[in-house]
PDB file of C-alpha atoms in Angstrom:
ATOM      1  CA  MET A   1     146.324 -23.755-134.084  1.00 54.00           C
ATOM      2  CA  SER A   2     145.552 -27.282-135.314  1.00 72.00           C
ATOM      3  CA  ASP A   3     142.354 -27.460-133.160  1.00 78.00           C
ATOM      4  CA  GLU A   4     141.147 -24.098-134.536  1.00 81.00           C
ATOM      5  CA  ASN A   5     141.786 -25.262-138.138  1.00 81.00           C
ATOM      6  CA  ALA A   6     139.823 -28.487-137.416  1.00 80.00           C
ATOM      7  CA  GLN A   7     136.865 -26.435-136.054  1.00 82.00           C
ATOM      8  CA  GLN A   8     136.979 -24.079-139.022  1.00 83.00           C
ATOM      9  CA  GLU A   9     137.012 -27.113-141.377  1.00 82.00           C
ATOM     10  CA  PHE A  10     134.051 -28.571-139.471  1.00 77.00           C
ATOM     11  CA  ILE A  11     132.032 -25.390-139.766  1.00 80.00           C
ATOM     12  CA  GLN A  12     132.799 -25.114-143.607  1.00 81.00           C
ATOM     13  CA  LYS A  13     131.608 -28.786-144.021  1.00 78.00           C
ATOM     14  CA  LYS A  14     128.472 -28.006-142.128  1.00 77.00           C
ATOM     15  CA  VAL A  15     127.748 -24.937-144.167  1.00 74.00           C
ATOM     16  CA  ALA A  16     128.435 -26.893-147.370  1.00 77.00           C
ATOM     17  CA  PHE A  17     126.161 -29.631-146.277  1.00 75.00           C
ATOM     18  CA  TYR A  18     123.352 -27.231-145.335  1.00 71.00           C
ATOM     19  CA  GLN A  19     123.733 -25.472-148.678  1.00 76.00           C
ATOM     20  CA  SER A  20     123.569 -28.659-150.799  1.00 80.00           C
ATOM     21  CA  PHE A  21     120.731 -29.952-148.619  1.00 71.00           C
ATOM     22  CA  LEU A  22     118.768 -26.702-149.147  1.00 69.00           C
ATOM     23  CA  SER A  23     119.384 -26.701-152.832  1.00 75.00           C
ATOM     24  CA  ALA A  24     118.177 -30.339-153.175  1.00 77.00           C
ATOM     25  CA  TRP A  25     115.154 -29.579-151.082  1.00 69.00           C
ATOM     26  CA  ILE A  26     114.145 -26.681-153.233  1.00 72.00           C
ATOM     27  CA  GLU A  27     114.732 -28.670-156.460  1.00 78.00           C
ATOM     28  CA  ASN A  28     112.742 -31.610-155.152  1.00 77.00           C
ATOM     29  CA  ARG A  29     109.870 -29.429-154.040  1.00 73.00           C
ATOM     30  CA  MET A  30     109.560 -27.604-157.350  1.00 80.00           C
ATOM     31  CA  GLU A  31     110.092 -30.714-159.615  1.00 87.00           C
ATOM     32  CA  LYS A  32     106.523 -31.963-159.159  1.00 87.00           C
ATOM     33  CA  ASP A  33     105.142 -28.590-160.022  1.00 90.00           C
ATOM     34  CA  LYS A  34     107.302 -28.485-163.145  1.00 91.00           C
ATOM     35  CA  GLN A  35     106.024 -31.844-164.144  1.00 93.00           C
ATOM     36  CA  ILE A  36     102.419 -30.853-163.615  1.00 94.00           C
ATOM     37  CA  LEU A  37     103.054 -27.695-165.771  1.00 94.00           C
ATOM     38  CA  ILE A  38     104.735 -29.541-168.582  1.00 95.00           C
ATOM     39  CA  LEU A  39     102.254 -32.490-168.666  1.00 96.00           C
ATOM     40  CA  SER A  40      99.178 -30.197-168.441  1.00 97.00           C
ATOM     41  CA  ALA A  41     100.401 -28.188-171.503  1.00 96.00           C
ATOM     42  CA  LEU A  42     100.992 -31.472-173.425  1.00 96.00           C
ATOM     43  CA  ALA A  43      97.584 -32.712-172.395  1.00 96.00           C
ATOM     44  CA  ILE A  44      95.957 -29.476-173.752  1.00 96.00           C
ATOM     45  CA  GLY A  45      97.759 -30.235-177.040  1.00 94.00           C
ATOM     46  CA  LEU A  46      96.379 -33.735-177.025  1.00 91.00           C
ATOM     47  CA  LEU A  47      92.863 -32.452-176.336  1.00 93.00           C
ATOM     48  CA  MET A  48      93.148 -30.134-179.392  1.00 93.00           C
ATOM     49  CA  THR A  49      93.494 -33.309-181.605  1.00 89.00           C
ATOM     50  CA  PHE A  50      90.133 -34.552-180.180  1.00 83.00           C
ATOM     51  CA  ARG A  51      88.365 -31.299-181.051  1.00 85.00           C
ATOM     52  CA  ASP A  52      87.212 -32.149-184.627  1.00 83.00           C
ATOM     53  CA  GLU A  53      86.008 -35.575-183.562  1.00 83.00           C
ATOM     54  CA  LEU A  54      83.510 -34.692-180.877  1.00 86.00           C
ATOM     55  CA  PRO A  55      80.265 -36.451-182.037  1.00 86.00           C
ATOM     56  CA  ASP A  56      77.852 -35.034-179.332  1.00 90.00           C
ATOM     57  CA  VAL A  57      77.304 -32.568-176.538  1.00 93.00           C
ATOM     58  CA  PHE A  58      78.397 -34.964-173.855  1.00 92.00           C
ATOM     59  CA  SER A  59      81.742 -35.525-175.411  1.00 91.00           C
ATOM     60  CA  PHE A  60      82.153 -31.720-175.907  1.00 93.00           C
ATOM     61  CA  CYS A  61      81.430 -31.195-172.273  1.00 94.00           C
ATOM     62  CA  LEU A  62      84.018 -33.860-171.266  1.00 93.00           C
ATOM     63  CA  TRP A  63      86.508 -32.178-173.626  1.00 95.00           C
ATOM     64  CA  LEU A  64      85.779 -28.692-172.290  1.00 96.00           C
ATOM     65  CA  LEU A  65      86.049 -29.765-168.652  1.00 97.00           C
ATOM     66  CA  SER A  66      89.281 -31.647-169.091  1.00 97.00           C
ATOM     67  CA  GLY A  67      90.860 -28.665-170.937  1.00 96.00           C
ATOM     68  CA  PHE A  68      89.591 -26.395-168.150  1.00 97.00           C
ATOM     69  CA  ALA A  69      91.104 -28.570-165.450  1.00 98.00           C
ATOM     70  CA  PHE A  70      94.436 -28.537-167.174  1.00 98.00           C
ATOM     71  CA  VAL A  71      94.381 -24.783-167.815  1.00 98.00           C
ATOM     72  CA  ILE A  72      93.598 -24.009-164.141  1.00 98.00           C
ATOM     73  CA  ALA A  73      96.292 -26.464-163.075  1.00 97.00           C
ATOM     74  CA  ILE A  74      98.795 -24.494-165.217  1.00 97.00           C
ATOM     75  CA  ILE A  75      97.632 -21.235-163.772  1.00 97.00           C
ATOM     76  CA  ILE A  76      97.961 -22.443-160.193  1.00 97.00           C
ATOM     77  CA  VAL A  77     101.465 -23.812-160.807  1.00 96.00           C
ATOM     78  CA  LEU A  78     102.631 -20.511-162.226  1.00 95.00           C
ATOM     79  CA  TRP A  79     101.158 -18.898-159.131  1.00 95.00           C
ATOM     80  CA  ILE A  80     103.163 -21.393-157.112  1.00 93.00           C
ATOM     81  CA  PHE A  81     106.342 -20.548-158.833  1.00 90.00           C
ATOM     82  CA  ARG A  82     105.800 -16.939-157.970  1.00 90.00           C
ATOM     83  CA  GLN A  83     105.101 -17.638-154.320  1.00 90.00           C
ATOM     84  CA  ASN A  84     108.008 -20.009-154.127  1.00 86.00           C
ATOM     85  CA  SER A  85     110.372 -17.132-154.832  1.00 82.00           C
ATOM     86  CA  ASP A  86     108.745 -15.084-152.099  1.00 83.00           C
ATOM     87  CA  TYR A  87     108.933 -18.017-149.762  1.00 82.00           C
ATOM     88  CA  ILE A  88     112.705 -18.599-150.383  1.00 79.00           C
ATOM     89  CA  GLU A  89     113.274 -14.864-149.908  1.00 81.00           C
ATOM     90  CA  LEU A  90     111.543 -14.928-146.561  1.00 81.00           C
ATOM     91  CA  LEU A  91     113.558 -17.970-145.456  1.00 76.00           C
ATOM     92  CA  LEU A  92     116.809 -16.208-146.387  1.00 76.00           C
ATOM     93  CA  ILE A  93     115.837 -12.949-144.689  1.00 80.00           C
ATOM     94  CA  ASN A  94     114.317 -14.370-141.429  1.00 74.00           C
ATOM     95  CA  ASP A  95     116.530 -16.160-138.926  1.00 64.00           C
ATOM     96  CA  ASP A  96     113.425 -17.668-137.291  1.00 64.00           C
ATOM     97  CA  ASP A  97     111.938 -20.140-139.886  1.00 58.00           C
ATOM     98  CA  GLN A  98     108.930 -20.535-137.591  1.00 66.00           C
ATOM     99  CA  SER A  99     107.666 -16.953-138.163  1.00 79.00           C
ATOM    100  CA  GLU A 100     103.941 -16.429-138.800  1.00 84.00           C
ATOM    101  CA  GLU A 101     104.440 -15.030-142.256  1.00 83.00           C
ATOM    102  CA  ILE A 102     106.623 -17.965-143.370  1.00 82.00           C
ATOM    103  CA  LYS A 103     103.964 -20.478-141.918  1.00 85.00           C
ATOM    104  CA  LYS A 104     101.174 -18.736-143.677  1.00 89.00           C
ATOM    105  CA  LEU A 105     102.915 -18.763-146.933  1.00 88.00           C
ATOM    106  CA  GLU A 106     103.983 -22.399-146.521  1.00 87.00           C
ATOM    107  CA  LYS A 107     100.365 -23.377-145.842  1.00 92.00           C
ATOM    108  CA  SER A 108      99.295 -21.434-149.018  1.00 92.00           C
ATOM    109  CA  LEU A 109     101.835 -23.255-151.170  1.00 90.00           C
ATOM    110  CA  GLN A 110     100.725 -26.635-149.814  1.00 91.00           C
ATOM    111  CA  LYS A 111      97.054 -25.840-150.563  1.00 95.00           C
ATOM    112  CA  LYS A 112      97.898 -24.690-154.076  1.00 95.00           C
ATOM    113  CA  THR A 113     100.100 -27.727-154.715  1.00 92.00           C
ATOM    114  CA  LEU A 114      97.204 -30.068-153.663  1.00 95.00           C
ATOM    115  CA  TRP A 115      94.829 -28.135-155.872  1.00 97.00           C
ATOM    116  CA  ALA A 116      97.109 -28.202-158.971  1.00 96.00           C
ATOM    117  CA  PHE A 117      97.716 -31.934-158.470  1.00 96.00           C
ATOM    118  CA  GLY A 118      93.964 -32.678-157.944  1.00 97.00           C
ATOM    119  CA  LEU A 119      93.128 -30.613-161.109  1.00 98.00           C
ATOM    120  CA  PHE A 120      95.754 -32.346-163.070  1.00 97.00           C
ATOM    121  CA  ILE A 121      94.429 -35.775-162.032  1.00 97.00           C
ATOM    122  CA  LEU A 122      90.775 -34.642-162.780  1.00 98.00           C
ATOM    123  CA  GLY A 123      91.992 -33.615-166.210  1.00 97.00           C
ATOM    124  CA  ILE A 124      93.605 -37.012-166.743  1.00 97.00           C
ATOM    125  CA  VAL A 125      90.466 -38.837-165.656  1.00 97.00           C
ATOM    126  CA  LEU A 126      88.215 -36.680-167.929  1.00 96.00           C
ATOM    127  CA  THR A 127      90.554 -37.084-170.908  1.00 95.00           C
ATOM    128  CA  ILE A 128      90.711 -40.853-170.493  1.00 94.00           C
ATOM    129  CA  SER A 129      86.819 -40.840-170.146  1.00 93.00           C
ATOM    130  CA  LEU A 130      86.619 -38.871-173.370  1.00 92.00           C
ATOM    131  CA  ALA A 131      88.909 -41.311-175.158  1.00 89.00           C
ATOM    132  CA  ILE A 132      86.867 -44.242-173.911  1.00 91.00           C
ATOM    133  CA  TYR A 133      83.587 -42.621-174.754  1.00 89.00           C
ATOM    134  CA  GLY A 134      84.741 -41.550-178.134  1.00 83.00           C
ATOM    135  CA  SER A 135      85.931 -45.030-179.005  1.00 82.00           C
ATOM    136  CA  TYR A 136      82.306 -46.495-178.766  1.00 80.00           C
ATOM    137  CA  PRO A 137      80.416 -46.274-182.075  1.00 77.00           C
ATOM    138  CA  HIS A 138      77.513 -43.699-181.866  1.00 65.00           C
TER     139      HIS A 138
END
């Protein structure tokens, strides 16, 4: 009886470990996307403060492109959140985590994450360029 209890306890510990590991993995994976979403929204607010101080067409184009990069990054992150729920649902339904549908969705999520991060970085570079360009006397 004691051997059976020890085995039962081992299985419960293994399940608890797997559950906490899966939860931490999901949180970690989504944290970067959450940060991109929040920081992009804040950056758009910052760009709105520059709007009245655009001296020429070049600075307006920098302003427009950086805002566009942040808006597209936000849209992609929202799309990622929607697909993340589909991905988690597929993982829970399928016993085989190597199924073709899961791999396809995983690849799609990875590409979207790279695009969102790239657009976020582009928005930052363009915003910094706008700030530097705007600080020179015209």
